[in-house]
mmCIF file of C-alpha atoms and ligand atoms in Angstrom:
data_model
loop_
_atom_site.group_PDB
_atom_site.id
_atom_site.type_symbol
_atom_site.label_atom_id
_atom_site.label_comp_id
_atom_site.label_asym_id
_atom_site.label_seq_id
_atom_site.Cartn_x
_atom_site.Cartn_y
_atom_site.Cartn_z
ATOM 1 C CA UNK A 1 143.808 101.521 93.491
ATOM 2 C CA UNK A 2 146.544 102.886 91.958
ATOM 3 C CA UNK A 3 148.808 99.929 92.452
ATOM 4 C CA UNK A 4 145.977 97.905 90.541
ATOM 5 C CA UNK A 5 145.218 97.406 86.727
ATOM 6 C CA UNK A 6 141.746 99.361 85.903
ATOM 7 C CA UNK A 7 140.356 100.072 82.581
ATOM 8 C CA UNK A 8 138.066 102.980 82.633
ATOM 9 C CA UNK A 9 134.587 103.011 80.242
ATOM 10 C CA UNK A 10 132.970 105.978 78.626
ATOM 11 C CA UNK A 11 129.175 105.153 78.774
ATOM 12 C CA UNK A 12 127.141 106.362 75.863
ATOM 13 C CA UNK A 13 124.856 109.217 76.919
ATOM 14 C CA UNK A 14 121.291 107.609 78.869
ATOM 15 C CA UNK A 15 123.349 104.289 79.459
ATOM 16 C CA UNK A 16 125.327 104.300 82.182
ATOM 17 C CA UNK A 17 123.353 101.826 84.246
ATOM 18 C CA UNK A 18 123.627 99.018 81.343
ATOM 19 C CA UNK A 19 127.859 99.214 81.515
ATOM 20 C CA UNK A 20 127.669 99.099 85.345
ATOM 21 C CA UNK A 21 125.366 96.234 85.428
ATOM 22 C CA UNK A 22 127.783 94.602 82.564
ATOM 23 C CA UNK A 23 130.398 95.314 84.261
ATOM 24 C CA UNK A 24 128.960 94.053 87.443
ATOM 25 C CA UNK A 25 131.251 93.725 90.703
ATOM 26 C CA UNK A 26 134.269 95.049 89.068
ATOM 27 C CA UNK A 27 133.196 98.712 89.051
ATOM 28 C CA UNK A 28 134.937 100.756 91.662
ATOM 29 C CA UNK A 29 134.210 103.969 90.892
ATOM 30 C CA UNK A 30 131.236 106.410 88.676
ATOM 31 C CA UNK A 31 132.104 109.982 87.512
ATOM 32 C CA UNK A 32 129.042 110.656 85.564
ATOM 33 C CA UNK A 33 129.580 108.685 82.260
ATOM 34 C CA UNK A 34 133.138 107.933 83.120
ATOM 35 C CA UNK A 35 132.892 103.950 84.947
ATOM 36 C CA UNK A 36 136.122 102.827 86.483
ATOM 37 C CA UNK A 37 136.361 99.023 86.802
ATOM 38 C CA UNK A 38 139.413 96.814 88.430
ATOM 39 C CA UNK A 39 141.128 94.655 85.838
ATOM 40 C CA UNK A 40 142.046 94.325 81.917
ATOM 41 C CA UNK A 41 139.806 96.122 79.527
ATOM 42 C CA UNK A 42 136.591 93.742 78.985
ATOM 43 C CA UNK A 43 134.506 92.979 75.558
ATOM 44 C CA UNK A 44 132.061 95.465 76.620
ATOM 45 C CA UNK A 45 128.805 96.740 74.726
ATOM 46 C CA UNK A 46 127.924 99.859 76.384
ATOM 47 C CA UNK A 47 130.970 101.728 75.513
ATOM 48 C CA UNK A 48 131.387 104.614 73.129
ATOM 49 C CA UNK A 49 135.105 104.453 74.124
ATOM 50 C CA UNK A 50 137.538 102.793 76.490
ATOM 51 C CA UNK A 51 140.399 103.622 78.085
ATOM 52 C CA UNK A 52 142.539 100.789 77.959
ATOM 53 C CA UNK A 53 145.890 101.586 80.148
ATOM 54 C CA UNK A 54 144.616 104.731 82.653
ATOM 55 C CA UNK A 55 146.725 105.982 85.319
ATOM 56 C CA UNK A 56 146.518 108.843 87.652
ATOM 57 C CA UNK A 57 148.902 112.087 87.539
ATOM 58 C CA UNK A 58 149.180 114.627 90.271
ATOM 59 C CA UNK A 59 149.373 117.958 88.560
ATOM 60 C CA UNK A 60 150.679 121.550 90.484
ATOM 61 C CA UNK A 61 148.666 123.750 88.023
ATOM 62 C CA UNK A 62 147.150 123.946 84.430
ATOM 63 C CA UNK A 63 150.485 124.591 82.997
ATOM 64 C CA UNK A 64 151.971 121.328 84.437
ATOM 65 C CA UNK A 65 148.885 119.168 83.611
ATOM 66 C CA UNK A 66 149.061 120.277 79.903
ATOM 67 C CA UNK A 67 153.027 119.391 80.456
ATOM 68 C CA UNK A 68 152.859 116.218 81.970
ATOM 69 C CA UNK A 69 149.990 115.103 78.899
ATOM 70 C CA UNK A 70 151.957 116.464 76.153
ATOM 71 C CA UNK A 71 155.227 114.979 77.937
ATOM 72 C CA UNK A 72 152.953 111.632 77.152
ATOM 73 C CA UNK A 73 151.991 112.471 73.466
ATOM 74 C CA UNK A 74 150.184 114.432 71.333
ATOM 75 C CA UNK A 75 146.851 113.825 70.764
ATOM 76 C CA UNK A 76 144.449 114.502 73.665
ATOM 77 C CA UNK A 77 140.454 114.503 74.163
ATOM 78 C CA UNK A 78 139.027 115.857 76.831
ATOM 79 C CA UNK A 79 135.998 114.201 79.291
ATOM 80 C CA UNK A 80 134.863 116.873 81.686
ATOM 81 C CA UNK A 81 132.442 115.573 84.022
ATOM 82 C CA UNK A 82 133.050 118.732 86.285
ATOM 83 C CA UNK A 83 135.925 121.643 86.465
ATOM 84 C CA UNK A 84 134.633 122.489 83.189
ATOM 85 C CA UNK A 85 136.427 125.910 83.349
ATOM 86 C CA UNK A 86 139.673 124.673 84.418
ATOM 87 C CA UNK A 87 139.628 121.674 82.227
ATOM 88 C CA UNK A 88 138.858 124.235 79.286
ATOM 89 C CA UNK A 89 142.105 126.153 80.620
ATOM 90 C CA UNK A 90 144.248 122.439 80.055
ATOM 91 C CA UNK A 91 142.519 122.157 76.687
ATOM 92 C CA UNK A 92 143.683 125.699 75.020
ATOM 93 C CA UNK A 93 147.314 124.717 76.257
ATOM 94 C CA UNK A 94 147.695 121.277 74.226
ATOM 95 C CA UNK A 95 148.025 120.911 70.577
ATOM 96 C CA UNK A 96 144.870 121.283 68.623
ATOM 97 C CA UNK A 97 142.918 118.208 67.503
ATOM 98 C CA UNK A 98 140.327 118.508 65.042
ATOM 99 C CA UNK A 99 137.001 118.272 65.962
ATOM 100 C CA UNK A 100 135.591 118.726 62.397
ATOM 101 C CA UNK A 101 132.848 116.329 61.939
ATOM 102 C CA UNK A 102 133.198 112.884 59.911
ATOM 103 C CA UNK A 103 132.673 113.178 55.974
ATOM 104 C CA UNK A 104 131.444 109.465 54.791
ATOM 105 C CA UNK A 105 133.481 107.804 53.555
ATOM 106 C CA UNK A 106 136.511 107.922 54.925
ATOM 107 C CA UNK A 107 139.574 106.398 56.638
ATOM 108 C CA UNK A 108 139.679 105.719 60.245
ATOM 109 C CA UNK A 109 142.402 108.150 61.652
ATOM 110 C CA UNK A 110 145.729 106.908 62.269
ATOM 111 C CA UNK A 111 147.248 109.089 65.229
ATOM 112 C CA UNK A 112 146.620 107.470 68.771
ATOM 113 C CA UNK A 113 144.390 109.585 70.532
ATOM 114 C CA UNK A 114 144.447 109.683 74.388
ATOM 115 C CA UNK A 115 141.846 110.730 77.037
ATOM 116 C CA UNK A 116 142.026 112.393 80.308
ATOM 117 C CA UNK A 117 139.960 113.837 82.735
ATOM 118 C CA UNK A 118 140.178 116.286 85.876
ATOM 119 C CA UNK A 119 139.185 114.367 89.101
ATOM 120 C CA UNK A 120 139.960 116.957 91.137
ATOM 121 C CA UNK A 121 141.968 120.469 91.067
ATOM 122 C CA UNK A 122 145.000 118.601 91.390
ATOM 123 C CA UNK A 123 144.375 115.050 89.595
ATOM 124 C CA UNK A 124 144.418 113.873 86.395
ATOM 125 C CA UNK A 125 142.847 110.313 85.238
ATOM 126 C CA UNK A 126 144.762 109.742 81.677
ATOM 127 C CA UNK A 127 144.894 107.400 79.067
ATOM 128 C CA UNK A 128 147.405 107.835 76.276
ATOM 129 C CA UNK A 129 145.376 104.450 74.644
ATOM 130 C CA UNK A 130 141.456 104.273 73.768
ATOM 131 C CA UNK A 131 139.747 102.010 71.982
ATOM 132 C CA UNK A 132 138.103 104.879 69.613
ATOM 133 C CA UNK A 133 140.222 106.990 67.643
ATOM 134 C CA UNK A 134 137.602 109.399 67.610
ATOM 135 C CA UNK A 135 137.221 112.051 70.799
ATOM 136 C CA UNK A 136 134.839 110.351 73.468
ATOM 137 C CA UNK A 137 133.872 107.538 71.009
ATOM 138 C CA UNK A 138 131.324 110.185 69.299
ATOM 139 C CA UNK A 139 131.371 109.254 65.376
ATOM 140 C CA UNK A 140 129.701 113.213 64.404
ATOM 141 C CA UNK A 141 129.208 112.947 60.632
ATOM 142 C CA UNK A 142 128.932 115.823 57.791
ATOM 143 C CA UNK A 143 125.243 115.167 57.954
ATOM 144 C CA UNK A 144 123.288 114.991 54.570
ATOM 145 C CA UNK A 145 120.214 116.611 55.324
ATOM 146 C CA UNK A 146 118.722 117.188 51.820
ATOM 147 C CA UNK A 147 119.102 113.608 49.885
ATOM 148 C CA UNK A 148 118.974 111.484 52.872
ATOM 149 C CA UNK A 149 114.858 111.140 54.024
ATOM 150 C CA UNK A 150 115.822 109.914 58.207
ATOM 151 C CA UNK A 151 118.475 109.767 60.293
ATOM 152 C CA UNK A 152 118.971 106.248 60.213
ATOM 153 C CA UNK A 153 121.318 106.463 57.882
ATOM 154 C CA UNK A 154 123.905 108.033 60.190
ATOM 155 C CA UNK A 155 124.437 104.166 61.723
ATOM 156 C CA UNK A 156 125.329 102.537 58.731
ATOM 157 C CA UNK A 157 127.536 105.432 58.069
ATOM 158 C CA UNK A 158 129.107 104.260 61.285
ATOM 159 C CA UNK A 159 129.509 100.805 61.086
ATOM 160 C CA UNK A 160 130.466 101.040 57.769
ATOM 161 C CA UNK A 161 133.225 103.652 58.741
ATOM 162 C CA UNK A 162 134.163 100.970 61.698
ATOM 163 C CA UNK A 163 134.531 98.093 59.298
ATOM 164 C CA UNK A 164 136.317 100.296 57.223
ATOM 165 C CA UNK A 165 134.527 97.520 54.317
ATOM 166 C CA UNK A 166 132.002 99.541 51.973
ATOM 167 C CA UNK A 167 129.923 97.634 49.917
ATOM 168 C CA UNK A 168 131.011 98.176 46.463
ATOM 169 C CA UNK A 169 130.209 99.572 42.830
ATOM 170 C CA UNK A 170 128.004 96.784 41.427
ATOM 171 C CA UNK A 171 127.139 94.557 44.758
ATOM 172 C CA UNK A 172 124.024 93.261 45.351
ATOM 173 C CA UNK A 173 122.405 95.142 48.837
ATOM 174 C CA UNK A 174 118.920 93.557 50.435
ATOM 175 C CA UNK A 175 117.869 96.245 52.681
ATOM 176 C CA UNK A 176 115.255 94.989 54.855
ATOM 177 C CA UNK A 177 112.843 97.558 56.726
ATOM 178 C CA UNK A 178 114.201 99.725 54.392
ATOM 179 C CA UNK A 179 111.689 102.762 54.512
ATOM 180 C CA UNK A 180 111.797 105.495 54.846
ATOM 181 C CA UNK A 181 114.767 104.719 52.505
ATOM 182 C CA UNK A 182 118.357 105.759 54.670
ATOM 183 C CA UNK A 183 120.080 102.907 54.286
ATOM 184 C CA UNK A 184 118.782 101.881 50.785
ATOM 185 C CA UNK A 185 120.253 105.476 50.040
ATOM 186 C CA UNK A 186 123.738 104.720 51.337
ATOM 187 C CA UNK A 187 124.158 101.680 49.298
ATOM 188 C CA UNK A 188 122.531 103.261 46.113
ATOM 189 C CA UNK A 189 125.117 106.533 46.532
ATOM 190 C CA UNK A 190 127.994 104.031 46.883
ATOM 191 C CA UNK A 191 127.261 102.155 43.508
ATOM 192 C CA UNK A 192 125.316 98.919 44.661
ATOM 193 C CA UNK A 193 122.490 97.527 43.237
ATOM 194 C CA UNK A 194 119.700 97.799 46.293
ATOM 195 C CA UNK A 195 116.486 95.214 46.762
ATOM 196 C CA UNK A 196 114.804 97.206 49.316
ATOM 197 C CA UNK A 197 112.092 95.181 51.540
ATOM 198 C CA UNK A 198 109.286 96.528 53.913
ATOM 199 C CA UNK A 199 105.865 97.339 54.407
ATOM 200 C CA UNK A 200 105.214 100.638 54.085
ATOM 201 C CA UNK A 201 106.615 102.914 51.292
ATOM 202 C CA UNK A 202 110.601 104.178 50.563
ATOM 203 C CA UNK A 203 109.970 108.456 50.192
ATOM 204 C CA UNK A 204 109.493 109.075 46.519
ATOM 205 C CA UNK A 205 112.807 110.905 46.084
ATOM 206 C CA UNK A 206 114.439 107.176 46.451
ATOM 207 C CA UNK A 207 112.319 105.186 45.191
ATOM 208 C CA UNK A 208 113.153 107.020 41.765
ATOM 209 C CA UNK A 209 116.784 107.100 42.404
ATOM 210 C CA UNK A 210 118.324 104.077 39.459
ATOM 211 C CA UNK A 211 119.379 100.172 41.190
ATOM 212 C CA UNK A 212 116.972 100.574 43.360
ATOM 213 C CA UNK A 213 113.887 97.641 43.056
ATOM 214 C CA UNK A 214 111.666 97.958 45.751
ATOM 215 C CA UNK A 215 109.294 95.054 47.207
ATOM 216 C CA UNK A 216 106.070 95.946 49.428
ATOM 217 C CA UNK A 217 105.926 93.032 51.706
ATOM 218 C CA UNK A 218 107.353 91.490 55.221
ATOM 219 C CA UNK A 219 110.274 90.561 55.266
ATOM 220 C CA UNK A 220 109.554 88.093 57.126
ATOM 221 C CA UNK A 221 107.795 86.463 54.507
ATOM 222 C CA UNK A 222 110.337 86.461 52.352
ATOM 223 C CA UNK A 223 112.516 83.210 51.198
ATOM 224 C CA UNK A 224 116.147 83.738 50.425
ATOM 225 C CA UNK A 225 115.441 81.521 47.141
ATOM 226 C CA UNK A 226 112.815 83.969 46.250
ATOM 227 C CA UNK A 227 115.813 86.868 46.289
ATOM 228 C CA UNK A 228 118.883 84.664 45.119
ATOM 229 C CA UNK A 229 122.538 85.209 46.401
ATOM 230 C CA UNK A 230 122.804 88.973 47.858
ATOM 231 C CA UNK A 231 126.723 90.062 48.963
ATOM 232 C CA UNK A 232 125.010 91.892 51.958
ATOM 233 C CA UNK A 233 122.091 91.444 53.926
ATOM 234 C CA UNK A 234 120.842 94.724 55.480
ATOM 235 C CA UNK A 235 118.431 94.745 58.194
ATOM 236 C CA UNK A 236 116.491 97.417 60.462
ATOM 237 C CA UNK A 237 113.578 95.928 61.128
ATOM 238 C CA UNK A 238 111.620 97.242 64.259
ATOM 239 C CA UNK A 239 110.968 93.684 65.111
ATOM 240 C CA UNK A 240 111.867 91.749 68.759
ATOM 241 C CA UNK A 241 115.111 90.714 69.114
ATOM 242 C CA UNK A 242 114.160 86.678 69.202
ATOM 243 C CA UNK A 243 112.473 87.897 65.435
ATOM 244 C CA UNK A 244 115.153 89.290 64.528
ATOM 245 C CA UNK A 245 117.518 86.007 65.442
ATOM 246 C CA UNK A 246 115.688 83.640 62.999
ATOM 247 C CA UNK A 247 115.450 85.746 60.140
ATOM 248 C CA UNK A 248 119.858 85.860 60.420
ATOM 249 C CA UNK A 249 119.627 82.460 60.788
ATOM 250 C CA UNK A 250 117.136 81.607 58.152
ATOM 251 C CA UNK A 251 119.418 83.553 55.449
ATOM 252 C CA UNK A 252 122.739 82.329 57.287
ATOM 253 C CA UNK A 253 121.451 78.724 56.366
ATOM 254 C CA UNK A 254 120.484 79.753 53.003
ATOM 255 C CA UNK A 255 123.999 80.003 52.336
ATOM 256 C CA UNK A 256 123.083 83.457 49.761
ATOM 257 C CA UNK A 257 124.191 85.749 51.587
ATOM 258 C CA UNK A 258 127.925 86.711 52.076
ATOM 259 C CA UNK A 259 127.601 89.625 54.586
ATOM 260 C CA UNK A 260 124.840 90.579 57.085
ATOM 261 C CA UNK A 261 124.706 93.668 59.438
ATOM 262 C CA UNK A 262 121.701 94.044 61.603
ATOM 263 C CA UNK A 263 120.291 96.602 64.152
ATOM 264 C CA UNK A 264 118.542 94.478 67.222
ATOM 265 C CA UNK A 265 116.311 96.449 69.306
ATOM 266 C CA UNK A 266 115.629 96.075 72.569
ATOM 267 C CA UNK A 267 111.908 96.720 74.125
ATOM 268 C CA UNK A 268 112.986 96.976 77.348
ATOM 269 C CA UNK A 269 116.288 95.154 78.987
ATOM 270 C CA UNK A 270 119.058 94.079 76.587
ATOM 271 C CA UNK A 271 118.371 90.617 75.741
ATOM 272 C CA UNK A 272 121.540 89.012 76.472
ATOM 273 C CA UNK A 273 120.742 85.777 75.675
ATOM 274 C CA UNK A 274 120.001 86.245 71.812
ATOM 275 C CA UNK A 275 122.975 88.623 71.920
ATOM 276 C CA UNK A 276 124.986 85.273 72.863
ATOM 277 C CA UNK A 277 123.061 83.110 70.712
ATOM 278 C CA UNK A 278 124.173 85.886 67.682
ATOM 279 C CA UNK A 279 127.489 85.839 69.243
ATOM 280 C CA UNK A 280 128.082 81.776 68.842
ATOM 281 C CA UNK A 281 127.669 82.405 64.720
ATOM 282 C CA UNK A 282 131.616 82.143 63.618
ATOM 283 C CA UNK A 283 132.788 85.661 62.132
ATOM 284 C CA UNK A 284 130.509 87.598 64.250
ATOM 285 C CA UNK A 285 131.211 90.788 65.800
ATOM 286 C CA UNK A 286 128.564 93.433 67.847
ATOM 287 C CA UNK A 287 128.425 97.265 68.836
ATOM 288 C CA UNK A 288 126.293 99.495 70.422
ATOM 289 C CA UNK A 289 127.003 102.089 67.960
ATOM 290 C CA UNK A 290 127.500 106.256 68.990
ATOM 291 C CA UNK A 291 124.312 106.590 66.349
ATOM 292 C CA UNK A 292 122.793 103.517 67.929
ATOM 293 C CA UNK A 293 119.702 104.051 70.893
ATOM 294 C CA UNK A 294 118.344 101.528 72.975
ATOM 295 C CA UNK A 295 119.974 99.044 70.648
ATOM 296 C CA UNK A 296 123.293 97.385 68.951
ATOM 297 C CA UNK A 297 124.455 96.534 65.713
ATOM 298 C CA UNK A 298 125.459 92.684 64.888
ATOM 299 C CA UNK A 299 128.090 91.955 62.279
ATOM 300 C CA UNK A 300 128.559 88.704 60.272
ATOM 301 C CA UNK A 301 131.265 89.056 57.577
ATOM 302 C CA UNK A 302 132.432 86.871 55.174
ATOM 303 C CA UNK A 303 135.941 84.854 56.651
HETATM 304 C C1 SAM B 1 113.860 102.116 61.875
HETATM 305 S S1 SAM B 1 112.849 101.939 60.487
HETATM 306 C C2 SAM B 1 114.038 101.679 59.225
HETATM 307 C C3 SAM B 1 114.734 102.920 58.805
HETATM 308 C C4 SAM B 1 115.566 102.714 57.561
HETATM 309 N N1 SAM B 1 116.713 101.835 57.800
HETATM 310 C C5 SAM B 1 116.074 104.021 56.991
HETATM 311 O O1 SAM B 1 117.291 104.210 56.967
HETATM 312 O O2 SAM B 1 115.269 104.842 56.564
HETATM 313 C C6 SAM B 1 112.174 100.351 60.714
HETATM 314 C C7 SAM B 1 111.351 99.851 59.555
HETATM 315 O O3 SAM B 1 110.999 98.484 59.812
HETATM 316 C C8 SAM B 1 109.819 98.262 59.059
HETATM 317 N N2 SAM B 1 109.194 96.983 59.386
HETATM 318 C C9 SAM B 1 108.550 96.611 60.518
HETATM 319 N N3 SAM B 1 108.109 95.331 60.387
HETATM 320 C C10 SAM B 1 108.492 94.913 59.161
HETATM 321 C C11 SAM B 1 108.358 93.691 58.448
HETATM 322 N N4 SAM B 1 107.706 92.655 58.973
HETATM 323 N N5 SAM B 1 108.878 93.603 57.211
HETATM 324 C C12 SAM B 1 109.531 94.656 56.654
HETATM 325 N N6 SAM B 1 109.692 95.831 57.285
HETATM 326 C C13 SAM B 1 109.185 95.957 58.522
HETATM 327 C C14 SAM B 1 108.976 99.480 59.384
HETATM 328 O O4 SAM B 1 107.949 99.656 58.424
HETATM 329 C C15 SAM B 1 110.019 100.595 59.359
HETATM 330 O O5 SAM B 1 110.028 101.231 58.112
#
């Protein structure tokens, strides 16, 4: 094992048995969250983080594991799947790294941040390279719990923050399944102009917030024409995933829209095949976000 490239995968919290079974035959090992799989790092979707060159370290005592990681380099995060106590002790003896949560928005950090883990007494799994920047892959943000009227809004803060692209001062934003009114909310506090589409009623504290114009109807029955060119589509629709498909491609055609990100949620399995199908659009790009439950976020931006 040693000998061999691995890549190691951080599971999000309730999916562990999704990465395995996308993974498939090339998991070796399970500690808890922590999925161990022979080869390069894949594309994966159930991921919060990944850690892209691990190795193992034999370690005498606390002292020399906190040596041998800060021997590596600075920045470390911590997954304790067990030795809690003694993986604590390691923690206290490397440099501090802040665990204040996100404030939206923001820049990505810039300092590599590494992970590690105590197999046992005696051995370290590390990785000085992850594919988050953030500890564990957990995006934790400054939440807003007085303006904003759900939680939903904490996954466009997300991808947003990902994409490190904001939509701007003066951009047209359809939001569709817009109530109760997160999202719509985002866009309206970062200066766009918001057409916000669903069924049932944004809370009254948006609705009366200004660029906001708010339509009471499907959005499924809704023609692009009818709306004109928008700079991003929004959409978080409860609405099958095969639903969800031809409405992107409905407004793709249209050729009005510039950007789209959409949430696809999954009833029961993940529906690989319209992931792929999503996948095939040029300039696409998909997460299963930290803020994200039993379903991803799809990306089409502008080339
Ligand atoms: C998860 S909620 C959206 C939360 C919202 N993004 C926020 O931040 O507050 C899903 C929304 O999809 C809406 N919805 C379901 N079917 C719809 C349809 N055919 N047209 C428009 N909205 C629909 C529901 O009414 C619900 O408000």
């Amino acid at each position: 094992m040693t000998d061999q490239q691995f890549t190691a995968y951080l599971a999000p919290e309730g999916f562990v048995h999704e990465l395995i079974a996308e993974l498939g035959e090339a998991v070796d090992d399970v500690y808890d969250r922590l999925v161990i799989a022979a080869g390069a790092p894949q594309p994966v979707l159930w991921a919060d983080n990944v850690w892209l060159n691990p190795r193992f370290i034999k370690v005498e005592s606390i002292g020399d594991a906190a040596q041998k990681l800060k021997a590596l380099q600075r920045n470390w995060a911590n997954y304790a799947f067990d030795l809690h106590r003694r993986s604590n002790l390691i923690t206290e003896k490397l440099p501090h790294v802040s665990a204040k949560p996100i404030k939206f928005p923001c820049p990505l950090p810039a300092a590599p941040l590494g992970s590690w883990t105590l197999l046992e007494n005696d051995l370290l799994l590390v990785s000085p390279a992850c594919s988050s920047p953030y500890p564990n892959g957990a995006y934790i943000f400054e939440e807003n719990k007085i303006d904003a009227p759900s939680r939903a809004y904490l996954k466009l803060w997300e991808i947003l923050t990902r994409l490190q692209k904001f939509p701007k001062a003066g951009e047209t934003c359809l939001d569709l399944g817009a109530c109760p009114g997160g999202w719509t909310w985002v866009l309206q506090t970062l200066g766009a102009r918001v057409i916000s589409v669903d069924k049932a009623p944004l809370a009254p504290s948006i609705a009366a917030l200004p660029n906001i114009e708010y339509r009471q109807q499907s959005a499924f029955g809704l023609k692009p024409e009818e709306i004109g060119r928008v700079d991003w589509l929004f959409s978080d629709i409860i609405c099958y995933p095969e639903r969800a498909l031809r409405l992107i491609e409905t407004w793709k055609k249209s050729g009005l829209v510039r950007n789209i990100v959409s949430t696809i949620k999954f009833q029961g399995k993940t529906e690989y095949d319209i992931i792929n199908k999503l996948m095939e659009i040029p300039n696409s790009s998909i997460y299963h976000l930290y803020n994200n439950k039993h379903e991803v976020t799809w990306v089409n931006l502008e080339g």
